[in-house]
Amino acid sequence: MKISIGCDHIVTEIKDYIASYLEKKGHEVIDHGTYDKQRTHYPIFGKRAGEKVASGEADLGVVLCGTGVGVTVSANKVKGVRAALVGDMEAARYAKENLNANVIAVGGRIVGIGLIENIIDVFLETEYKPSKEKEEIIKKIDALVTNEEQMNNDHYFDEFLEKWDRGEYPKQ
Ligand code: RB5
């Protein structure tokens, strides 16, 4: 499978570990960064990783930040993305089976690495089980968003990066 991944600076080493984990399992990983520990912003990477799934360039996505919350909220704003923030295998299975989630998200500072591996395995291995009802509601949910103008605009969050640079945020 082709897997799009992204994270913020809080969990870069976990994202790198997961990228290798996936590659060892034979998947092709498209790593959208971030690539180091320099402060950045989670929505950039939720958006980027999500867009590659929405466009069909990747089959599925994996996104991480400290809690997983920020990256999930932003990935879910990409039209066609259904990102599920989970902390256990059952929720990962549910997300795929019932909502055909195409991005899985975890909090790298919350969930242990062994459980993250298991969550991702379940997410990749579980098949969506379509039904008329599920199809209808997924279609309706997908129609809720979005701001088409921002699709593939990699500079959408630049103003927030500039705030980091000017020291306008408290230390995180
Ligand atoms: C750091 O920016 C931290 O707030 C972020 O990784 C995440 O936990 C947000 O949901």
mmCIF file of C-alpha atoms and ligand atoms in Angstrom:
data_model
loop_
_atom_site.group_PDB
_atom_site.id
_atom_site.type_symbol
_atom_site.label_atom_id
_atom_site.label_comp_id
_atom_site.label_asym_id
_atom_site.label_seq_id
_atom_site.Cartn_x
_atom_site.Cartn_y
_atom_site.Cartn_z
ATOM 1 C CA MET A 1 0.000 0.000 0.000
ATOM 2 C CA LYS A 2 0.983 3.630 -0.451
ATOM 3 C CA ILE A 3 0.821 5.410 2.895
ATOM 4 C CA SER A 4 0.951 9.145 3.425
ATOM 5 C CA ILE A 5 2.364 10.163 6.800
ATOM 6 C CA GLY A 6 2.837 13.426 8.653
ATOM 7 C CA CYS A 7 3.570 14.766 12.123
ATOM 8 C CA ASP A 8 4.605 17.873 14.008
ATOM 9 C CA HIS A 9 7.948 18.514 15.721
ATOM 10 C CA ILE A 10 6.857 16.981 19.029
ATOM 11 C CA VAL A 11 6.801 13.432 17.651
ATOM 12 C CA THR A 12 9.201 13.421 14.692
ATOM 13 C CA GLU A 13 11.173 10.438 15.990
ATOM 14 C CA ILE A 14 7.968 8.426 16.418
ATOM 15 C CA LYS A 15 6.863 9.278 12.878
ATOM 16 C CA ASP A 16 10.313 8.223 11.578
ATOM 17 C CA TYR A 17 10.052 4.958 13.476
ATOM 18 C CA ILE A 18 6.567 4.323 12.061
ATOM 19 C CA ALA A 19 7.750 5.132 8.535
ATOM 20 C CA SER A 20 10.463 2.445 8.822
ATOM 21 C CA TYR A 21 8.001 0.058 10.441
ATOM 22 C CA LEU A 22 5.659 0.447 7.472
ATOM 23 C CA GLU A 23 8.463 0.130 4.929
ATOM 24 C CA LYS A 24 9.682 -3.065 6.562
ATOM 25 C CA LYS A 25 6.171 -4.415 6.099
ATOM 26 C CA GLY A 26 6.434 -3.700 2.380
ATOM 27 C CA HIS A 27 4.455 -0.476 2.173
ATOM 28 C CA GLU A 28 5.506 2.578 0.223
ATOM 29 C CA VAL A 29 5.664 5.581 2.551
ATOM 30 C CA ILE A 30 5.213 9.173 1.415
ATOM 31 C CA ASP A 31 6.666 11.163 4.305
ATOM 32 C CA HIS A 32 5.370 14.747 4.402
ATOM 33 C CA GLY A 33 7.424 15.708 7.430
ATOM 34 C CA THR A 34 8.111 17.374 9.596
ATOM 35 C CA TYR A 35 11.647 16.053 9.455
ATOM 36 C CA ASP A 36 13.303 17.520 12.542
ATOM 37 C CA LYS A 37 12.557 18.956 15.979
ATOM 38 C CA GLN A 38 12.272 22.565 14.895
ATOM 39 C CA ARG A 39 9.003 24.076 16.066
ATOM 40 C CA THR A 40 6.306 24.026 13.446
ATOM 41 C CA HIS A 41 2.546 23.610 13.317
ATOM 42 C CA TYR A 42 0.553 20.385 13.270
ATOM 43 C CA PRO A 43 -2.152 21.569 10.774
ATOM 44 C CA ILE A 44 0.443 21.893 8.021
ATOM 45 C CA PHE A 45 1.155 18.181 8.225
ATOM 46 C CA GLY A 46 -2.399 17.023 8.792
ATOM 47 C CA LYS A 47 -3.362 18.969 5.692
ATOM 48 C CA ARG A 48 -0.461 17.737 3.565
ATOM 49 C CA ALA A 49 -0.765 14.094 4.519
ATOM 50 C CA GLY A 50 -4.548 14.239 4.133
ATOM 51 C CA GLU A 51 -4.417 15.855 0.706
ATOM 52 C CA LYS A 52 -2.360 13.018 -0.708
ATOM 53 C CA VAL A 53 -4.978 10.557 0.469
ATOM 54 C CA ALA A 54 -7.864 12.662 -0.822
ATOM 55 C CA SER A 55 -6.204 12.987 -4.241
ATOM 56 C CA GLY A 56 -5.651 9.237 -4.486
ATOM 57 C CA GLU A 57 -1.848 9.547 -4.555
ATOM 58 C CA ALA A 58 -1.821 7.540 -1.337
ATOM 59 C CA ASP A 59 -4.154 4.742 -0.305
ATOM 60 C CA LEU A 60 -4.270 5.635 3.386
ATOM 61 C CA GLY A 61 -2.761 8.103 5.835
ATOM 62 C CA VAL A 62 -1.145 8.058 9.262
ATOM 63 C CA VAL A 63 -0.791 11.334 11.169
ATOM 64 C CA LEU A 64 0.652 12.135 14.583
ATOM 65 C CA CYS A 65 1.130 15.049 16.918
ATOM 66 C CA GLY A 66 1.539 15.237 20.688
ATOM 67 C CA THR A 67 -2.084 14.533 21.565
ATOM 68 C CA GLY A 68 -3.177 13.645 18.034
ATOM 69 C CA VAL A 69 -5.971 16.191 18.364
ATOM 70 C CA GLY A 70 -4.537 19.062 16.313
ATOM 71 C CA VAL A 71 -3.413 16.938 13.408
ATOM 72 C CA THR A 72 -6.756 15.104 13.291
ATOM 73 C CA VAL A 73 -8.841 18.249 13.295
ATOM 74 C CA SER A 74 -6.832 19.694 10.411
ATOM 75 C CA ALA A 75 -6.696 16.483 8.351
ATOM 76 C CA ASN A 76 -10.459 16.257 8.664
ATOM 77 C CA LYS A 77 -10.857 19.643 6.996
ATOM 78 C CA VAL A 78 -9.475 18.235 3.761
ATOM 79 C CA LYS A 79 -12.317 17.279 1.475
ATOM 80 C CA GLY A 80 -12.490 13.502 1.146
ATOM 81 C CA VAL A 81 -10.528 12.787 4.320
ATOM 82 C CA ARG A 82 -12.074 10.833 7.142
ATOM 83 C CA ALA A 83 -9.464 10.899 9.877
ATOM 84 C CA ALA A 84 -9.987 8.960 13.105
ATOM 85 C CA LEU A 85 -8.083 9.803 16.277
ATOM 86 C CA VAL A 86 -7.778 6.579 18.232
ATOM 87 C CA GLY A 87 -5.991 5.254 21.280
ATOM 88 C CA ASP A 88 -6.834 1.584 20.957
ATOM 89 C CA MET A 89 -7.182 -1.171 18.377
ATOM 90 C CA GLU A 90 -10.949 -1.536 18.700
ATOM 91 C CA ALA A 91 -11.529 2.093 17.750
ATOM 92 C CA ALA A 92 -9.148 1.698 14.790
ATOM 93 C CA ARG A 93 -11.104 -1.327 13.607
ATOM 94 C CA TYR A 94 -14.417 0.466 14.068
ATOM 95 C CA ALA A 95 -13.218 3.524 12.161
ATOM 96 C CA LYS A 96 -12.269 1.490 9.092
ATOM 97 C CA GLU A 97 -15.102 -1.000 9.179
ATOM 98 C CA ASN A 98 -17.907 1.503 9.666
ATOM 99 C CA LEU A 99 -16.778 4.929 8.518
ATOM 100 C CA ASN A 100 -14.218 3.801 5.949
ATOM 101 C CA ALA A 101 -11.693 6.074 7.679
ATOM 102 C CA ASN A 102 -8.823 6.750 5.303
ATOM 103 C CA VAL A 103 -6.483 8.416 7.801
ATOM 104 C CA ILE A 104 -5.595 7.127 11.258
ATOM 105 C CA ALA A 105 -4.270 9.504 13.903
ATOM 106 C CA VAL A 106 -2.586 8.918 17.224
ATOM 107 C CA GLY A 107 -1.147 11.060 19.978
ATOM 108 C CA GLY A 108 2.532 10.187 20.018
ATOM 109 C CA ARG A 109 2.912 11.588 23.541
ATOM 110 C CA ILE A 110 -0.105 9.677 24.786
ATOM 111 C CA VAL A 111 0.031 6.232 23.185
ATOM 112 C CA GLY A 112 2.994 3.874 23.567
ATOM 113 C CA ILE A 113 4.923 2.823 20.500
ATOM 114 C CA GLY A 114 3.868 -0.838 20.708
ATOM 115 C CA LEU A 115 0.218 0.131 20.761
ATOM 116 C CA ILE A 116 0.743 2.576 17.894
ATOM 117 C CA GLU A 117 2.143 -0.308 15.822
ATOM 118 C CA ASN A 118 -0.880 -2.453 16.702
ATOM 119 C CA ILE A 119 -3.314 0.355 15.923
ATOM 120 C CA ILE A 120 -1.760 0.904 12.514
ATOM 121 C CA ASP A 121 -1.721 -2.834 11.760
ATOM 122 C CA VAL A 122 -5.420 -3.122 12.578
ATOM 123 C CA PHE A 123 -6.230 -0.016 10.562
ATOM 124 C CA LEU A 124 -4.405 -1.328 7.475
ATOM 125 C CA GLU A 125 -5.730 -4.863 7.752
ATOM 126 C CA THR A 126 -9.382 -4.107 8.494
ATOM 127 C CA GLU A 127 -11.708 -3.930 5.507
ATOM 128 C CA TYR A 128 -14.510 -1.420 5.235
ATOM 129 C CA LYS A 129 -17.809 -3.315 5.416
ATOM 130 C CA PRO A 130 -20.162 -1.285 3.235
ATOM 131 C CA SER A 131 -23.899 -1.133 3.690
ATOM 132 C CA LYS A 132 -26.508 1.177 2.197
ATOM 133 C CA GLU A 133 -26.810 3.073 5.484
ATOM 134 C CA LYS A 134 -23.061 3.513 5.869
ATOM 135 C CA GLU A 135 -22.670 4.656 2.292
ATOM 136 C CA GLU A 136 -25.406 7.232 2.717
ATOM 137 C CA ILE A 137 -24.027 8.740 5.887
ATOM 138 C CA ILE A 138 -20.422 8.770 4.673
ATOM 139 C CA LYS A 139 -21.540 10.544 1.512
ATOM 140 C CA LYS A 140 -23.374 13.120 3.602
ATOM 141 C CA ILE A 141 -20.396 13.642 5.943
ATOM 142 C CA ASP A 142 -18.017 14.017 2.996
ATOM 143 C CA ALA A 143 -20.236 16.736 1.579
ATOM 144 C CA LEU A 144 -19.853 18.889 4.711
ATOM 145 C CA VAL A 145 -16.533 20.486 3.838
ATOM 146 C CA THR A 146 -14.514 22.441 2.478
ATOM 147 C CA ASN A 147 -12.488 25.400 1.332
ATOM 148 C CA GLU A 148 -11.438 24.326 -2.153
ATOM 149 C CA GLU A 149 -9.113 27.300 -2.588
ATOM 150 C CA GLN A 150 -6.762 25.984 0.085
ATOM 151 C CA MET A 151 -6.325 22.548 -1.441
ATOM 152 C CA ASN A 152 -2.640 21.986 -2.215
ATOM 153 C CA ASN A 153 -1.706 25.443 -0.944
ATOM 154 C CA ASP A 154 1.346 24.618 1.149
ATOM 155 C CA HIS A 155 1.665 28.176 2.424
ATOM 156 C CA TYR A 156 -1.739 28.418 4.047
ATOM 157 C CA PHE A 157 -0.267 28.293 7.574
ATOM 158 C CA ASP A 158 2.826 30.391 6.902
ATOM 159 C CA GLU A 159 1.623 33.245 9.128
ATOM 160 C CA PHE A 160 1.741 30.900 12.135
ATOM 161 C CA LEU A 161 5.266 29.760 11.351
ATOM 162 C CA GLU A 162 6.255 33.413 11.205
ATOM 163 C CA LYS A 163 4.795 33.835 14.711
ATOM 164 C CA TRP A 164 7.094 31.073 15.994
ATOM 165 C CA ASP A 165 10.011 32.841 14.405
ATOM 166 C CA ARG A 166 9.089 36.137 16.061
ATOM 167 C CA GLY A 167 8.817 34.354 19.450
ATOM 168 C CA GLU A 168 5.145 35.151 19.833
ATOM 169 C CA TYR A 169 4.177 31.773 21.276
ATOM 170 C CA PRO A 170 4.763 30.505 24.794
ATOM 171 C CA LYS A 171 7.297 27.652 24.859
ATOM 172 C CA GLN A 172 5.740 24.246 24.056
HETATM 173 C C1 RB5 B 1 2.560 20.977 20.131
HETATM 174 O O1 RB5 B 1 2.335 21.993 19.227
HETATM 175 C C2 RB5 B 1 1.285 20.248 20.536
HETATM 176 O O2 RB5 B 1 0.313 21.185 20.923
HETATM 177 C C3 RB5 B 1 0.736 19.365 19.419
HETATM 178 O O3 RB5 B 1 1.650 18.376 19.105
HETATM 179 C C4 RB5 B 1 -0.548 18.617 19.689
HETATM 180 O O4 RB5 B 1 -0.514 17.961 20.909
HETATM 181 C C5 RB5 B 1 -1.823 19.262 19.415
HETATM 182 O O5 RB5 B 1 -2.881 18.630 19.394
#
